[in-house]
Coordinates of C-alpha atoms in Angstrom, one line a residue:
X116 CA 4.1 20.1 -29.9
X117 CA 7.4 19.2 -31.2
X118 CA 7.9 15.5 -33.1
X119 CA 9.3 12.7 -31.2
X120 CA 13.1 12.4 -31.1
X121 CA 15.2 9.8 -29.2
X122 CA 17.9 10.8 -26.6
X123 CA 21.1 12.3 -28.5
X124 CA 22.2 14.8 -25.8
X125 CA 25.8 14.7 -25.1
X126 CA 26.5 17.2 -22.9
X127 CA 24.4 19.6 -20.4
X128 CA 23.9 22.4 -23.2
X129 CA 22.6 20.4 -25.5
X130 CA 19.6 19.5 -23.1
X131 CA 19.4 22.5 -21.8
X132 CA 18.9 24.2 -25.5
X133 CA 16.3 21.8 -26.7
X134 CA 14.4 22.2 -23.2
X135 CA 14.9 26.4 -24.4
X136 CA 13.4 25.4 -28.3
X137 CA 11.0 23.5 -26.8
X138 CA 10.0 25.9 -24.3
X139 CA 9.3 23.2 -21.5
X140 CA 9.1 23.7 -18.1
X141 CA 12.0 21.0 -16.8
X142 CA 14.2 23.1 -14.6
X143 CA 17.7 22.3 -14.3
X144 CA 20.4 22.7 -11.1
X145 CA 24.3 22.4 -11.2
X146 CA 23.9 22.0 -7.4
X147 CA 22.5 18.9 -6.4
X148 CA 23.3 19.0 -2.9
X149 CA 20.2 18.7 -1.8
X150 CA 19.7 15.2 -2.7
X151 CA 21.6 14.1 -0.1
X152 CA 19.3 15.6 2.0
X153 CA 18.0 13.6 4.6
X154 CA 13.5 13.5 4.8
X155 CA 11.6 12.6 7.4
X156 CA 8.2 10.2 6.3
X157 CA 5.6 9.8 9.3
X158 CA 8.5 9.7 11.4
X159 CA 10.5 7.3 9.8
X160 CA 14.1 8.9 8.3
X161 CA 14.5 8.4 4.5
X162 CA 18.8 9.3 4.3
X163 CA 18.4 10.8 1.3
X164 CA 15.5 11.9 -1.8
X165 CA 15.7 9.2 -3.8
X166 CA 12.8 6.1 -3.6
X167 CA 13.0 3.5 -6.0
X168 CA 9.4 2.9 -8.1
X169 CA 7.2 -0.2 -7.9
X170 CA 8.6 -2.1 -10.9
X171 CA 6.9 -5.1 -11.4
X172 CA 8.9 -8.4 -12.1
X173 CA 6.0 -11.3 -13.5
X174 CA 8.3 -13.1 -11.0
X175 CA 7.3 -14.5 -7.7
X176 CA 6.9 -17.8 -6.9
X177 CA 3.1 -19.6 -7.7
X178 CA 1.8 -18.9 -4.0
X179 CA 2.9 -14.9 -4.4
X180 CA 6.1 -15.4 -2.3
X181 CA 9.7 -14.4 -3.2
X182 CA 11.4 -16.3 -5.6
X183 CA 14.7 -16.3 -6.6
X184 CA 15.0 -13.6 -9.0
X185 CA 13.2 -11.2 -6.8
X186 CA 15.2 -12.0 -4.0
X187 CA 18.4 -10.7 -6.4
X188 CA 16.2 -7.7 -7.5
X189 CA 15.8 -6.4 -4.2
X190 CA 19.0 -7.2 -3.1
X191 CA 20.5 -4.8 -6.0
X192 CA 17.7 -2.1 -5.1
X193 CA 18.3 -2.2 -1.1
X194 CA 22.7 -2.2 -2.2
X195 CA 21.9 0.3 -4.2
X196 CA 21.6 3.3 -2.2
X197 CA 18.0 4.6 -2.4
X198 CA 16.4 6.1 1.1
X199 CA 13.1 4.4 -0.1
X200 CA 12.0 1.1 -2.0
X201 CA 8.3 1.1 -2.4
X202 CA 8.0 -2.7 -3.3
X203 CA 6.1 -4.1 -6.5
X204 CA 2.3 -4.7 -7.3
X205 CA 1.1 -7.4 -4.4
X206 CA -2.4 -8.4 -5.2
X207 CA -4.9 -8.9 -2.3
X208 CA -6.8 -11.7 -3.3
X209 CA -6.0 -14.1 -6.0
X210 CA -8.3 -13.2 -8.4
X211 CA -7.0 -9.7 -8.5
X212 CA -3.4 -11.0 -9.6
X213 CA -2.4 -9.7 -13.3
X214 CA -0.7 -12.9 -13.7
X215 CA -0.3 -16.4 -11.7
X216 CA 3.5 -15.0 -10.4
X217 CA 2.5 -11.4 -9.0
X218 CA 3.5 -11.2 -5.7
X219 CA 1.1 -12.0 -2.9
X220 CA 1.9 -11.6 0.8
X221 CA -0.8 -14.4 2.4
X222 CA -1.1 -16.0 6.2
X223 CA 1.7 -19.0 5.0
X224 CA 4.5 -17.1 2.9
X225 CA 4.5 -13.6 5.2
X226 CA 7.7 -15.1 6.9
X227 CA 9.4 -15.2 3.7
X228 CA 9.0 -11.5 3.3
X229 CA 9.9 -10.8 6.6
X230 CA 13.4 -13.2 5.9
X231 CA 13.8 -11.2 2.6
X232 CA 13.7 -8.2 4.2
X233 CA 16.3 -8.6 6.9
X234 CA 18.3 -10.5 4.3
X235 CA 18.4 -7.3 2.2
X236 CA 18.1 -4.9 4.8
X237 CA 21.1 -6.5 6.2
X238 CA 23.5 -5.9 3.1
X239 CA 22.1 -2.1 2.8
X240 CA 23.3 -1.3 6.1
X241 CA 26.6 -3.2 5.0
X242 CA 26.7 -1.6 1.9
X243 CA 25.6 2.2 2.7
X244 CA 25.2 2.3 6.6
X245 CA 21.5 2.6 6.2
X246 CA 18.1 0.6 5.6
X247 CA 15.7 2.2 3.0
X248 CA 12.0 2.8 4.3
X249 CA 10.0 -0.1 2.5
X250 CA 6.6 0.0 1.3
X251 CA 4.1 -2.8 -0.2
X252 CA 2.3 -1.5 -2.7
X253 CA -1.2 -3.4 -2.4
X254 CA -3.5 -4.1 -5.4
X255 CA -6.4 -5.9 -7.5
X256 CA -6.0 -5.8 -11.1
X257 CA -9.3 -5.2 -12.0
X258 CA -9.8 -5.1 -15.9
X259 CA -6.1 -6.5 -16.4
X260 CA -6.8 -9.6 -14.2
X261 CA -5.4 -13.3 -15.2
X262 CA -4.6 -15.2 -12.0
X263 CA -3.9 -17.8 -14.4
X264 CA -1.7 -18.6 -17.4
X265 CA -2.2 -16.8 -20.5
X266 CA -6.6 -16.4 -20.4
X267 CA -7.5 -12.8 -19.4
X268 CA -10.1 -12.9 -16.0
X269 CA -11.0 -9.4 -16.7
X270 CA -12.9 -7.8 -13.0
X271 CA -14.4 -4.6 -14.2
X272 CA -16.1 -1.9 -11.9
X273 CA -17.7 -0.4 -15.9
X274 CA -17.5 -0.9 -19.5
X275 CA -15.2 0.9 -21.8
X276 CA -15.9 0.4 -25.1
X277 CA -12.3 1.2 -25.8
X278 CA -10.9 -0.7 -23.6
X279 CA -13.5 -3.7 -23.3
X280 CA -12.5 -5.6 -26.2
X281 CA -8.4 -5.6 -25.7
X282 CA -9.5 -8.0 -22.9
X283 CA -11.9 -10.4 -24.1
X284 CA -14.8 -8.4 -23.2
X285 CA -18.3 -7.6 -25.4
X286 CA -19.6 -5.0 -23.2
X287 CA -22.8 -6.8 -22.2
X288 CA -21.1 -8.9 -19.1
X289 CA -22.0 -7.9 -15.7
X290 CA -19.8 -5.4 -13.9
X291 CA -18.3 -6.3 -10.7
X292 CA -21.2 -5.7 -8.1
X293 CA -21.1 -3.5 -4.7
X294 CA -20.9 -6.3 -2.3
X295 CA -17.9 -7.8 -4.1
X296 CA -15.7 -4.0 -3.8
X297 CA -17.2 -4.0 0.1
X298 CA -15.7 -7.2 0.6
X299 CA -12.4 -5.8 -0.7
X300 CA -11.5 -3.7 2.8
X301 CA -11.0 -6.5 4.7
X302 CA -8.3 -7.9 2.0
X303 CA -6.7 -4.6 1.6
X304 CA -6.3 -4.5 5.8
X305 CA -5.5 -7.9 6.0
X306 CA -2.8 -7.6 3.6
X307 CA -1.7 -4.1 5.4
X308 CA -1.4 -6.6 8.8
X309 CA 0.7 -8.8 7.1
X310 CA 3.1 -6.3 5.8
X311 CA 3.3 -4.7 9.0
X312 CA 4.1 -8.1 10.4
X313 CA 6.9 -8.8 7.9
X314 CA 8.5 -5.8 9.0
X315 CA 7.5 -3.4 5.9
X316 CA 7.3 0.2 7.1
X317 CA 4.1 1.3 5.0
X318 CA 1.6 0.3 2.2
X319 CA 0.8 1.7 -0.6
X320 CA -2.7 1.7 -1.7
X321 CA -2.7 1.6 -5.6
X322 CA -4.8 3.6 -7.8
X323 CA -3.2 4.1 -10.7
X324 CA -2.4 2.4 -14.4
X325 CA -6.4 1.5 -15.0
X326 CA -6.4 -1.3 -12.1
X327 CA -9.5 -1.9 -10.1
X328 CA -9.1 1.2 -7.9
X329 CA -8.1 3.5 -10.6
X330 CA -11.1 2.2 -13.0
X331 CA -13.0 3.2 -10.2
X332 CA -12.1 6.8 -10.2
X333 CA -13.3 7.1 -13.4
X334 CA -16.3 4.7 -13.2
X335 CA -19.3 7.8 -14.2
X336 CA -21.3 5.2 -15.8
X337 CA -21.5 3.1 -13.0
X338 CA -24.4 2.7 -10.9
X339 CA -25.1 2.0 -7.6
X340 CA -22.6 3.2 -4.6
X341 CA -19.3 3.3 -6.4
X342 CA -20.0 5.1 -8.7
X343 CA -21.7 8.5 -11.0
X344 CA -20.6 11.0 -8.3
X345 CA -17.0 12.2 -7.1
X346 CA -17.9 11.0 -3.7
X347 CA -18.9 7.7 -5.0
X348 CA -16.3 6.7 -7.1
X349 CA -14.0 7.9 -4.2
X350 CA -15.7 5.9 -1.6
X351 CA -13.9 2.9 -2.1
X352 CA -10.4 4.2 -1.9
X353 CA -11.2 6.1 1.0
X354 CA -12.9 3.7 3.3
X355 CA -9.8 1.1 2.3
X356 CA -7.5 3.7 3.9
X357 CA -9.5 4.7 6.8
X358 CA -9.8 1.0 7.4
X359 CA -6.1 0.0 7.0
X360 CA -5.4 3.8 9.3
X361 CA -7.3 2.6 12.1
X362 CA -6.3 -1.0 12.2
X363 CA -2.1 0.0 11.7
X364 CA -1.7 2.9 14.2
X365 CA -0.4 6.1 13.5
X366 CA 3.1 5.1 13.6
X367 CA 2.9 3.1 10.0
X368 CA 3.3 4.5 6.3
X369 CA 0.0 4.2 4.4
X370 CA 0.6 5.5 1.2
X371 CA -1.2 6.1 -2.1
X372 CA 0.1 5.9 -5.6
X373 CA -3.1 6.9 -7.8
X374 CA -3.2 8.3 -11.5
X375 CA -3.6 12.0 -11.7
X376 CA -4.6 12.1 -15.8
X377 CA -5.4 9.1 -17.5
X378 CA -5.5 10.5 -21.1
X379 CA -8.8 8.4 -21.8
X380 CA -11.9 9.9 -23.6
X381 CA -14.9 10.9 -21.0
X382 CA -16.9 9.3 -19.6
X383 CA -14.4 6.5 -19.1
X384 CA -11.3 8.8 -17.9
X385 CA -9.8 10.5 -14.8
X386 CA -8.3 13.4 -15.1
X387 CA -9.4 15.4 -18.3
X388 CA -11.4 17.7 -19.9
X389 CA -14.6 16.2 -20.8
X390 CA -14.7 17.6 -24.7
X391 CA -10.9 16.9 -25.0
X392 CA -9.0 14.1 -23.5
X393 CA -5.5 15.9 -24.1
X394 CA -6.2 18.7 -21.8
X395 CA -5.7 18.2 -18.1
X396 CA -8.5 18.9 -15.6
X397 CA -7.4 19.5 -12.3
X398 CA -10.4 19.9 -10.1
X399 CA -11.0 16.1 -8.9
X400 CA -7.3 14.9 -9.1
X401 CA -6.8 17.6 -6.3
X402 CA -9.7 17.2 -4.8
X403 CA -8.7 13.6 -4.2
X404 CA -5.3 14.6 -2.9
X405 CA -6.8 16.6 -0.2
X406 CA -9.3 13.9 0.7
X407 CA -6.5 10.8 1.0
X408 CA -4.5 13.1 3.0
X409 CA -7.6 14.1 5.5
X410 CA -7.7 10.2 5.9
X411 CA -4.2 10.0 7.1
X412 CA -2.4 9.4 4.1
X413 CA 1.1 10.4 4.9
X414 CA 2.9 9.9 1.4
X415 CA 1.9 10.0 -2.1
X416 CA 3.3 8.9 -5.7
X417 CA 1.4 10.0 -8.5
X418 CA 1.2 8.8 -11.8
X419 CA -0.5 9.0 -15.5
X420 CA -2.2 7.3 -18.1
X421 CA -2.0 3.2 -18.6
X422 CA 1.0 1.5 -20.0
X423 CA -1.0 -0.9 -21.4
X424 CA -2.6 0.9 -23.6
X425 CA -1.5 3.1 -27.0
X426 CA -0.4 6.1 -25.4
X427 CA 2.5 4.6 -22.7
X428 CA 3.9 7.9 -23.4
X429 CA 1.9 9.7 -20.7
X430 CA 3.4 7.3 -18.3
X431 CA 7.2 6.9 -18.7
X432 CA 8.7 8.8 -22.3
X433 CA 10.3 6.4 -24.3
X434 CA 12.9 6.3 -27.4
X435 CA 11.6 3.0 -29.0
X436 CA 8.2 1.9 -28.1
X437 CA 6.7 -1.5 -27.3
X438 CA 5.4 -3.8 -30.5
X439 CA 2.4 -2.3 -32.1
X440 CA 2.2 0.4 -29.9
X441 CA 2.6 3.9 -32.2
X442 CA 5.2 6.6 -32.1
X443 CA 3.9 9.1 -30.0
X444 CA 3.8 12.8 -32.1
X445 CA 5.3 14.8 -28.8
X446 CA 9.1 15.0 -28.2
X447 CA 9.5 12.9 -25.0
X448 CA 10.7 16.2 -23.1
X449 CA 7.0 17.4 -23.7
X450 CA 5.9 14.2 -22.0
X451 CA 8.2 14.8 -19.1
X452 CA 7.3 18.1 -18.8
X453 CA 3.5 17.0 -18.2
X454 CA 4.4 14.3 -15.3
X455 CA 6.6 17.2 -13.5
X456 CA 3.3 19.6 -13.8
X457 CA 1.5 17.0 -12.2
X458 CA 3.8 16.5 -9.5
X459 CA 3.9 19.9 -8.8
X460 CA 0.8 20.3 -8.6
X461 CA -0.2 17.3 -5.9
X462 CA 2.6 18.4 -3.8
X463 CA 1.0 22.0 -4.0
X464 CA -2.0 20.4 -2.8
X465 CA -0.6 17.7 -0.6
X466 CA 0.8 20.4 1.9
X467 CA 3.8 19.0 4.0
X468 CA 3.0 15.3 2.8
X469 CA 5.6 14.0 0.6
X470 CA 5.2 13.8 -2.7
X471 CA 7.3 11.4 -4.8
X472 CA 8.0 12.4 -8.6
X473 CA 8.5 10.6 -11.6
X474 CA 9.0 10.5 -15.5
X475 CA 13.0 11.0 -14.9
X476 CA 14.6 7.7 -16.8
X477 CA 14.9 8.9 -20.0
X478 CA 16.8 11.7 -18.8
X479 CA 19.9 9.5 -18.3
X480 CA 22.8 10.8 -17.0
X481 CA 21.2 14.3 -16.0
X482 CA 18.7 12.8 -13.7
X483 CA 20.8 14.0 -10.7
X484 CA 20.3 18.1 -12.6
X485 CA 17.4 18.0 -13.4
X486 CA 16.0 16.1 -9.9
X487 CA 17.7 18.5 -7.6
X488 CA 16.3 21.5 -9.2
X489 CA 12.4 20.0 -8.9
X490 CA 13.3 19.3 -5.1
X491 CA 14.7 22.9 -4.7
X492 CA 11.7 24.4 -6.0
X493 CA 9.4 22.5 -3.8
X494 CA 7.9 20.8 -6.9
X495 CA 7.8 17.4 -5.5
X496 CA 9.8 16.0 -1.9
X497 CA 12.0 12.7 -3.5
X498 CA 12.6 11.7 -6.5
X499 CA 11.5 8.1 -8.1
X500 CA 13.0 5.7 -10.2
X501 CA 11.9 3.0 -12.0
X502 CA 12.9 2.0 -15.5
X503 CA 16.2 3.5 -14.6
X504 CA 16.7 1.2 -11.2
X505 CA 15.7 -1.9 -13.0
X506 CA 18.5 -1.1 -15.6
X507 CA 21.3 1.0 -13.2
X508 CA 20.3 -0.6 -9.6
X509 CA 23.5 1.4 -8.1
X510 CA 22.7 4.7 -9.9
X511 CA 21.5 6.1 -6.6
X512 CA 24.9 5.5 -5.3
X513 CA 26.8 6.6 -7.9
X514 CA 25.0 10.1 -7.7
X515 CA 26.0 10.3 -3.8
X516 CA 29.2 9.2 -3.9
X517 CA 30.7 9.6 -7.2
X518 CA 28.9 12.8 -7.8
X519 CA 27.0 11.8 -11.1
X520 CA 25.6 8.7 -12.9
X521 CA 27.7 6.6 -15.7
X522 CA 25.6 7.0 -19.1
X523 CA 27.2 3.6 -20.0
X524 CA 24.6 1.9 -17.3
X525 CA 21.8 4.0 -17.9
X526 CA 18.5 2.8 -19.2
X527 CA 17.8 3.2 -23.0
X528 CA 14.3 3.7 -22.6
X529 CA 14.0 1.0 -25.3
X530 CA 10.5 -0.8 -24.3
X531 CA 11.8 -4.2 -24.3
X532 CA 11.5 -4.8 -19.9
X533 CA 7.4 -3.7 -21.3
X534 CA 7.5 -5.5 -24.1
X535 CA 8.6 -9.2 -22.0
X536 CA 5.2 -8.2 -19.5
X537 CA 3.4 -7.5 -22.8
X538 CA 4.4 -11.3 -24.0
X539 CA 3.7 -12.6 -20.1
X540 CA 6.9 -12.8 -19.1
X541 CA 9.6 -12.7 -16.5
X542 CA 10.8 -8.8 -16.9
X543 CA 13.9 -7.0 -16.4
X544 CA 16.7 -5.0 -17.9
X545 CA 17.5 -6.8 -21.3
X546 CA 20.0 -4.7 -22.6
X547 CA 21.9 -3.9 -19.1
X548 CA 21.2 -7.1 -17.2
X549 CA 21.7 -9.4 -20.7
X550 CA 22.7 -12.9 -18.8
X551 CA 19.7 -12.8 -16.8
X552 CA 17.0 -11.3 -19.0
X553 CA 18.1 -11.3 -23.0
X554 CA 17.1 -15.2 -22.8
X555 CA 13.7 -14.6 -20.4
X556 CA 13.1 -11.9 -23.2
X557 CA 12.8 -14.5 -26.4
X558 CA 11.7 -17.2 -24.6
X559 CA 8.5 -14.8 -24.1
X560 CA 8.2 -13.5 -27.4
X561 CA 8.7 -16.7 -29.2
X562 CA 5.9 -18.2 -26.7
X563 CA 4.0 -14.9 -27.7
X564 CA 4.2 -15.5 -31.3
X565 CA 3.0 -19.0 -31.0
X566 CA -0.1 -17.8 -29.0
X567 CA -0.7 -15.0 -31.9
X568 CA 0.4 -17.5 -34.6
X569 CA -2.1 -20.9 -32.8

């Protein structure tokens, strides 16, 4: 394990000899043809491998729908030439919101989504001559709950005595009881109805960051049905896809993004080795690969760790981290490296299901290198963006048509879009997209301070 280091690479060598000290496995391609390669999804044509990651904005109107600035985020993603835009965090009931403007697709604002998405779907075909497959990723919070203003509603399927008290909890409070996470397949189908309606091509159902779904993977403690075994902890992620499969047809994306390794201590993790948390254990992650996919899954995103906590490094590499969160000791290429393996090793497991892979943004301008040589090695199907679309919503296009990305645009992996959800914000690109979101950004820290300071 090398220390951590910020990006200072100015040409391809330079990369490609600290990957060579470093003795990573990040492969690199000076053909990257193949990312204009066209994929085909459950039927439904993705133009090329790029899909654009759900970023979440803190920015939709009270009642969940579109607002404004999420209107003008989508309309950069849709312009900006990714095959696939697998939309933000939409809860599926309102307690499950991780804060009183998460986006919510309900019986009375569905028609707004379906406007947004022929408005943007419009200027893409304008814009490119093609509409990007769109999927609405669908959630509950769980543990990170607030529905409303600044007081944590915390929803927890066990307690972490970790985690417990960053939330308001003292680890005596009832968990979430059986009937409760029964009563959650209907909302999760409902929701999958409503997208379908709106004109969204698939749903994502989320299991990944430490939300309800993801707590639940690693809910051992737990009692009762959801819990203790593999198969329990399991059973409410499968019969939610089952449920929304059946209910959609066979024709509609239902997708899953789910945490692979969530670098937390057993008996509170997913993931890891139960003596050391570091050290990756394969055998359920995979075995829950091959079990979503049995269901009818027919795309996958997987993920790591939880943002939210101390070690955001296992989930996007940074160069500056978010207040009071520590320097991580591993160079981010070490942390890259690790999200690639995983990727690798779902799409081994996946078969021919698509696998999408991330951890790319603080690559920069040798995303295009460093993507095409994954794809070509059949260690993931597309390649995801997040941090990097938020800050460089055209990069996608740039790559196709101008054969590479400007590193003037690129993301500086510099925390602060975390930081503003971290204060309860409105997030976005501060340093890139300064008009709209350098003022958003103090407004929330200064309002932050005075809750700290109160």
């Amino acid at each position: 394990m090398s220390g951590h280091e910020k990006f200072c690479f100015k040409s391809s060598d330079d990369l490609l000899r600290k990957i060579s000290d470093l003795g990573v496995g990040i492969p690199f391609s000076g053909d990257t043809s193949i990312l204009s390669s066209p994929l085909l999804i459950n039927g439904k044509k993705c133009q090329n491998r790029f899909a654009i990651l759900p970023m979440e904005g803190c920015d939709s109107n009270l009642d969940g729908s579109p607002s404004d600035l999420v209107r003008r985020r989508y309309a950069r993603f849709f312009e900006g030439g990714a095959s696939l835009v697998w939309w933000e965090a939409n809860a599926v009931v309102p307690e499950g919101r991780a804060n009183e403007h998460q986006m919510m697709i309900t019986d009375d604002n569905a028609e707004s989504f379906a406007s947004l998405l022929s408005d943007v779907g419009q200027k893409a075909l304008e814009k490119n001559g093609y509409k990007p497959v769109s999927i609405l990723q669908l959630t509950h919070s769980g543990r990170y709950s607030r529905p409303k203003g600044h007081a944590a509603a915390p929803i927890v399927p066990q307690h972490d005595p970790i985690l417990d008290p960053r939330v308001g909890l003292k680890g005596d409070e009832e968990v979430v009881s059986d009937e409760y996470l029964e009563s959650l397949v209907e909302r999760y189908v409902h929701s999958a109805l409503l997208a379908k309606q709106a004109g969204f091509d698939g749903v994502d159902v989320k299991a990944c960051h430490r939300y309800l779904l993801s707590e639940l993977l690693a809910s051992h403690t737990r009692s009762g049905r959801y819990g203790g075994s593999f198969e329990n902890r399991t059973r409410l992620i499968l019969d939610i896809i089952r449920a929304i499969r059946k209910e959609v047809g066979s024709d509609f994306i239902v997708a899953c993004r789910f945490n692979v390794f969530d670098a937390h201590p057993y008996p509170y993790g997913f993931g890891e080795d139960v003596n050391d948390f570091w050290k990756f254990d394969p055998s359920e992650p995979m075995a829950f690969v091959k079990a979503v996919v049995a269901e009818g899954v027919s795309l996958l995103s997987n993920s790591a760790g939880n943002p939210y906590y101390i070690y955001p490094q296992v989930t996007r590499p940074f160069d500056t981290s978010s207040m009071g969160i520590p320097t991580p000791d591993e160079h981010p290429l070490e942390s890259i490296a690790r999200l690639f393996s995983f990727t690798e090793k779902v799409q081994q497991a996946a078969g021919d299901i698509p696998v999408i892979g991330n951890g790319y943004t603080w690559l920069r301008q040798f995303i295009p290198q460093v993507a095409a040589a994954n794809i070509t090695l059949s260690r993931c199907s597309m390649v995801g963006l997040g941090r990097e679309a938020i800050a460089y919503p055209d990069c996608v296009r740039d790559i196709l048509v101008s054969g590479g990305m400007d590193s003037r645009k690129c993301c500086i992996t510099c925390s602060k879009c975390t930081q503003i959800m971290r204060d309860h914000g409105m997030t976005g690109c501060v340093v890139r997209d300064a008009d709209v979101y350098a003022p958003l950004y103090r407004q929330a820290r200064k309002e932050a301070e005075e809750r700290e300071n109160g």
